[in-house]
Short mmCIF file of C-alpha atoms in Angstrom, two decimals:
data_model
loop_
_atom_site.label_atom_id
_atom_site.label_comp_id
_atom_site.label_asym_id
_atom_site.label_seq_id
_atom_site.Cartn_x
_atom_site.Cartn_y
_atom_site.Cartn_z
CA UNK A 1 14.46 7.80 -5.99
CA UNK A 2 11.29 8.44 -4.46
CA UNK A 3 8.71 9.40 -6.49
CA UNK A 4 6.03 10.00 -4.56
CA UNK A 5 6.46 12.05 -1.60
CA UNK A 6 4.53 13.14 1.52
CA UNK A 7 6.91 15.45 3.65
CA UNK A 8 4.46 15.30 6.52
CA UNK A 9 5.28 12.44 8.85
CA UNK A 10 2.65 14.19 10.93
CA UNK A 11 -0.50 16.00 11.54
CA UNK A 12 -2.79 16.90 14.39
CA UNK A 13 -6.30 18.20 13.95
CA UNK A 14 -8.82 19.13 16.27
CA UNK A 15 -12.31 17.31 15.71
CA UNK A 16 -14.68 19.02 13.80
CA UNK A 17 -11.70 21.02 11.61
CA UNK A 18 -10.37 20.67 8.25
CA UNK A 19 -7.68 17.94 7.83
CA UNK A 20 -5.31 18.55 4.66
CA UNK A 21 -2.86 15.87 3.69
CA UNK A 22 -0.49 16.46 0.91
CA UNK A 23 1.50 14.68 -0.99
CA UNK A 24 3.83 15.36 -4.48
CA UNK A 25 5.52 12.80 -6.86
CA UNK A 26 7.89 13.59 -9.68
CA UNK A 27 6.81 10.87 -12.04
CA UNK A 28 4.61 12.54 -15.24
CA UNK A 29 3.63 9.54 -16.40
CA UNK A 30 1.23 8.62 -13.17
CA UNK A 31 -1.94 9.04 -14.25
CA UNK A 32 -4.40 7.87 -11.40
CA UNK A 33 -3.87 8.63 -7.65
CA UNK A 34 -5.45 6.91 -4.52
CA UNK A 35 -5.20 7.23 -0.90
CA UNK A 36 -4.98 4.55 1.51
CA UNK A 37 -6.10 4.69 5.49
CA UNK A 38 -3.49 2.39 7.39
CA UNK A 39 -4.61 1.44 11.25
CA UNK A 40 -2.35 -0.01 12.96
CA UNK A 41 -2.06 -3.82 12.96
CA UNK A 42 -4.12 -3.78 9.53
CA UNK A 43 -3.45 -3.45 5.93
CA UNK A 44 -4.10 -0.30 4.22
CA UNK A 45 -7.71 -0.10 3.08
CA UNK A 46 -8.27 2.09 -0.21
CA UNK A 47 -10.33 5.68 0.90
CA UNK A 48 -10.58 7.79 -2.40
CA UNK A 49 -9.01 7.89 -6.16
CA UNK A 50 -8.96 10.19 -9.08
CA UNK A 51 -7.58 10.14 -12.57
CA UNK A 52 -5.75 13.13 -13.81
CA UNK A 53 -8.62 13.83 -16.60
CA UNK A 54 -10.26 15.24 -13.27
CA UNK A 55 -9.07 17.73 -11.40
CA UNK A 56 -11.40 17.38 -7.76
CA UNK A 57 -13.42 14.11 -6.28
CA UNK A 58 -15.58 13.81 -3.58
CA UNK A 59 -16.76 11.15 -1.54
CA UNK A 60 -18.61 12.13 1.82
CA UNK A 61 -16.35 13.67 3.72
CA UNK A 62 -13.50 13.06 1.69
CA UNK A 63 -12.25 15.37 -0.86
CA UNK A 64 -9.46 14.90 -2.79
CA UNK A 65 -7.59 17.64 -4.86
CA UNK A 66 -5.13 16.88 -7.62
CA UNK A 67 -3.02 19.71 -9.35
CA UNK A 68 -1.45 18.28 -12.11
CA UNK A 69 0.93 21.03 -13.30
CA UNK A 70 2.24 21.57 -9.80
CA UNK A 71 2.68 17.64 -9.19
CA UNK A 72 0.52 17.73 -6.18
CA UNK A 73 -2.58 16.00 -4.50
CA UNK A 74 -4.67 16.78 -1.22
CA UNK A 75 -6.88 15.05 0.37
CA UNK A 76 -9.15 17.01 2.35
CA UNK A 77 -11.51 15.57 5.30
CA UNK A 78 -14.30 17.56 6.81
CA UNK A 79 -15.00 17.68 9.46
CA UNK A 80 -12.59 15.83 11.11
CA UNK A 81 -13.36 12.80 13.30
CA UNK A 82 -11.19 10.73 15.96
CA UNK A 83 -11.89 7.68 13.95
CA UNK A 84 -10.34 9.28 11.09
CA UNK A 85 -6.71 8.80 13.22
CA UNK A 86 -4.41 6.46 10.72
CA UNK A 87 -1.41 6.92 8.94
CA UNK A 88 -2.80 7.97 5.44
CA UNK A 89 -0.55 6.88 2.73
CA UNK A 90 -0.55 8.83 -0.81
CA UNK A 91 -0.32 6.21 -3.85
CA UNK A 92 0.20 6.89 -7.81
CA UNK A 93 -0.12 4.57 -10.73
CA UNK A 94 0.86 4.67 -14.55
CA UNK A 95 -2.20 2.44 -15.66
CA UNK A 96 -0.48 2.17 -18.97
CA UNK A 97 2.12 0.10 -17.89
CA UNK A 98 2.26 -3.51 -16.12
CA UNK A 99 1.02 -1.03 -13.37
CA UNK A 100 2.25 -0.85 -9.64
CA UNK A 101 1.30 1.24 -6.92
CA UNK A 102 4.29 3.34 -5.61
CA UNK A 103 3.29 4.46 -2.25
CA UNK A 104 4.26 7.97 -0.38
CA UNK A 105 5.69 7.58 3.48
CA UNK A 106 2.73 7.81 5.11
CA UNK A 107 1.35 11.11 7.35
CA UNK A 108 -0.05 10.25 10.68
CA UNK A 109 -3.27 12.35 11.43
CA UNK A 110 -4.08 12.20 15.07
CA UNK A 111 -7.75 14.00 15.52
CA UNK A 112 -8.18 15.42 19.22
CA UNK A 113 -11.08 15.69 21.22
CA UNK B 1 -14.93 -13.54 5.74
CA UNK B 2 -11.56 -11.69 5.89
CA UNK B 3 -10.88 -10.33 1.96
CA UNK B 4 -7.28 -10.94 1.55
CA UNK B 5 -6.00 -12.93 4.93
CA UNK B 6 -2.07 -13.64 5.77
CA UNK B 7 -0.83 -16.02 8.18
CA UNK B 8 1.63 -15.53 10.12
CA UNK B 9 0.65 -12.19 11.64
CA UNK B 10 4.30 -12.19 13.51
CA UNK B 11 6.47 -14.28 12.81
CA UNK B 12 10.72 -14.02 14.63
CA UNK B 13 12.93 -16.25 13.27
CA UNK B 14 16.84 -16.33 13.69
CA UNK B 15 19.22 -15.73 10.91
CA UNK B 16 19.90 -17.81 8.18
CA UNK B 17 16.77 -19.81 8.75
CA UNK B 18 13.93 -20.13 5.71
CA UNK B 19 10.36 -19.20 6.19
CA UNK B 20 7.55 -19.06 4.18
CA UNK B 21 4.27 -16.44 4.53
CA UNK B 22 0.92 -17.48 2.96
CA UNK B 23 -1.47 -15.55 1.38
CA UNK B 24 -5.25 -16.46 0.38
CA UNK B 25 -7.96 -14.01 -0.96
CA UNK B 26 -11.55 -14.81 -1.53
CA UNK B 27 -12.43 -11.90 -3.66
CA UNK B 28 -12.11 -13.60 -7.06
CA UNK B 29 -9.43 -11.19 -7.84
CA UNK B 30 -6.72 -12.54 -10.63
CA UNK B 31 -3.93 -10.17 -9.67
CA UNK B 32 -2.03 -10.49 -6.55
CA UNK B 33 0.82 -8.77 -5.41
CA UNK B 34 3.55 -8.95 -2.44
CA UNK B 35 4.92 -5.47 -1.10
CA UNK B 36 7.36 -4.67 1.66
CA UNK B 37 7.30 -1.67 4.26
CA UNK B 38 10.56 -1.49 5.63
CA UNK B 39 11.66 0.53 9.09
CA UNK B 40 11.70 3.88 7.34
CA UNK B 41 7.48 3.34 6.40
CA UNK B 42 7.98 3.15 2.53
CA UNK B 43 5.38 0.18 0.60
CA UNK B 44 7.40 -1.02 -1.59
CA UNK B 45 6.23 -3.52 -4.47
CA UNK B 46 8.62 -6.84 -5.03
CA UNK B 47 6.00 -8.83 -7.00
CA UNK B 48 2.92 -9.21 -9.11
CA UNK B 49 1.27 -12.68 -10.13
CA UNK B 50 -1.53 -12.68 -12.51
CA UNK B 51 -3.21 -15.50 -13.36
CA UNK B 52 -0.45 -17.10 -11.17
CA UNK B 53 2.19 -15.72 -13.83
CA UNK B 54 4.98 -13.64 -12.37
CA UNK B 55 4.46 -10.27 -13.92
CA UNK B 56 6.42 -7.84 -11.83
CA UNK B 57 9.41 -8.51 -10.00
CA UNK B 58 10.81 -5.67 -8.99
CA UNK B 59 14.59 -5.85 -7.66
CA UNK B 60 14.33 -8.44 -5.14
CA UNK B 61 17.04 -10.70 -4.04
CA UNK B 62 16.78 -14.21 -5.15
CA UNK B 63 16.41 -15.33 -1.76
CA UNK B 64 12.45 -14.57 -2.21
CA UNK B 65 10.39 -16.79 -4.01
CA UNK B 66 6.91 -16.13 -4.62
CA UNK B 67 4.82 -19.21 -5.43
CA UNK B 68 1.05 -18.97 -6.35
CA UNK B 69 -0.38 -22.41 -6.68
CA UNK B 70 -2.97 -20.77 -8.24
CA UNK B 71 -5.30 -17.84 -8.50
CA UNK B 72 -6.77 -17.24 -5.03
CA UNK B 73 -3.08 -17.75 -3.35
CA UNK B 74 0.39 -16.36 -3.56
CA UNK B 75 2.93 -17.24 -0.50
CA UNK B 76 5.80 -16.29 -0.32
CA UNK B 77 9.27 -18.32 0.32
CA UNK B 78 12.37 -17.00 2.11
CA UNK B 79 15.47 -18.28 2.17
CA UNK B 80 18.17 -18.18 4.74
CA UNK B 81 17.01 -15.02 6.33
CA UNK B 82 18.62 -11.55 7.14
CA UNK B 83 19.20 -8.87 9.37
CA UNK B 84 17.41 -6.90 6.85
CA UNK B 85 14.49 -8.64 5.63
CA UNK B 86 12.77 -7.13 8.96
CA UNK B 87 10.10 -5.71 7.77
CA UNK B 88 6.28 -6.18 7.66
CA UNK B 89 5.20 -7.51 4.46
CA UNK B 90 1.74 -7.03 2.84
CA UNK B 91 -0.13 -9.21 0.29
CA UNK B 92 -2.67 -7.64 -1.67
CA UNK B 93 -5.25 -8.61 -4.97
CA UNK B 94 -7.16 -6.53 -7.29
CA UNK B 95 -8.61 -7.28 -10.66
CA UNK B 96 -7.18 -7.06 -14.37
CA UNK B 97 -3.74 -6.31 -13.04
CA UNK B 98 -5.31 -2.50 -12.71
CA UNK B 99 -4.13 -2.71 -8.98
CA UNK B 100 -5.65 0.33 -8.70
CA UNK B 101 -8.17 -0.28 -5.19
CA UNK B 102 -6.04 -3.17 -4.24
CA UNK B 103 -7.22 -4.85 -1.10
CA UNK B 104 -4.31 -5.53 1.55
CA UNK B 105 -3.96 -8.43 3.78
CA UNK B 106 -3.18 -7.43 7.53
CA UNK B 107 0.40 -7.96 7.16
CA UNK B 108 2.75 -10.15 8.66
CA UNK B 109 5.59 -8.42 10.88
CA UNK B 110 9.16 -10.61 10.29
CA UNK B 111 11.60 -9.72 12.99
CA UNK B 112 14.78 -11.14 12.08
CA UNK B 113 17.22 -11.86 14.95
#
């Protein structure tokens, strides 16, 4: 039962242009969202979060969306750079409980030149 | 000064045998947690220590043993290995057990053979 869900194993953006990475979970009780940037060889390193009291948060060029009647979260990066290629991995929490993060898949955003 | 450092990065090892992975973190975190990505990309959790007290143990085979000899470590011990225990496991820490903006280790990748 996955219950967080990112049903884009892939994504290639040119540099300069809007990268959106989405992601859905199930789970009603998640109340705070994050996204991870994953290079390869390294952990993931935490990029941006938001609580579901808020509906938008910005950081730079970082942007993330959450739409909590639909289920669903983007994160939005603008503009895109090559150094922003990583697998991005969506993550959701119920910070009520003895909380975990449950993790999406992962989407791999390749920016090109 | 590496946040949250694991040792082995790679580590093969034939069936059956037991190996341990080691996990240190200097951030003065008192949370620490031990997930698994398996080949299909999903983070899964399989433990939490906090305060070195098991708080999460999600449904892990008995063959792993987490042991956290105290705050800033948390290795953890397999025994006689699998097939399926390939995988590359991550250590992470955060504070307050909110493991919201966890730090990751690196990883270690276990190739079972």
């Amino acid at each position: 039962d996955q219950q967080v869900k990112q049903n884009s194993p892939s994504l290639s953006v040119q540099e300069g242009r809007i990268s959106i990475l989405n992601c859905d979970y199930t789970n009603s009780m998640f109340d705070y969202f994050l996204w991870y940037k994953k290079y390869p060889a390294e952990g993931p390193t935490f990029l941006i979060s938001i609580s579901s009291i808020k509906d938008k948060n910005e950081d730079g060029r970082f942007t993330v969306f959450l739409n909590k009647s639909a289920k669903h979260l983007s994160l939005h990066i603008v503009p895109s750079q090559p150094g922003d290629s990583a697998v991005y991995f969506c993550a959701a929490v119920n910070t009520g409980t003895a909380s975990k993060l449950t993790f999406g898949t992962g989407t791999r955003l390749q920016v090109t030149l | 000064d590496t946040a949250v450092s694991q040792t082995p990065k790679y580590l093969v090892t034939q069936m059956g045998n037991d190996k341990s992975i080691k996990c240190e973190q200097n951030l003065g975190h008192d949370t620490m947690y031990w997930y698994k990505q398996d080949s299909k990309k999903f983070l899964k959790i399989m433990f939490s220590y906090n305060n070195k007290e098991l708080i999460i143990n999600e449904t892990v085979p008995n063959r792993f043993s987490p042991k956290s000899p105290d705050k800033a470590h948390l290795n953890l011990h397999i025994n006689s290995l699998e097939l399926g225990d390939s995988a590359v496991y991550f250590c992470a820490s955060s504070q307050n057990g909110q493991d919201t903006e966890a730090f990751f280790g690196q990883g270690t990748r276990l190739t079972v053979v």
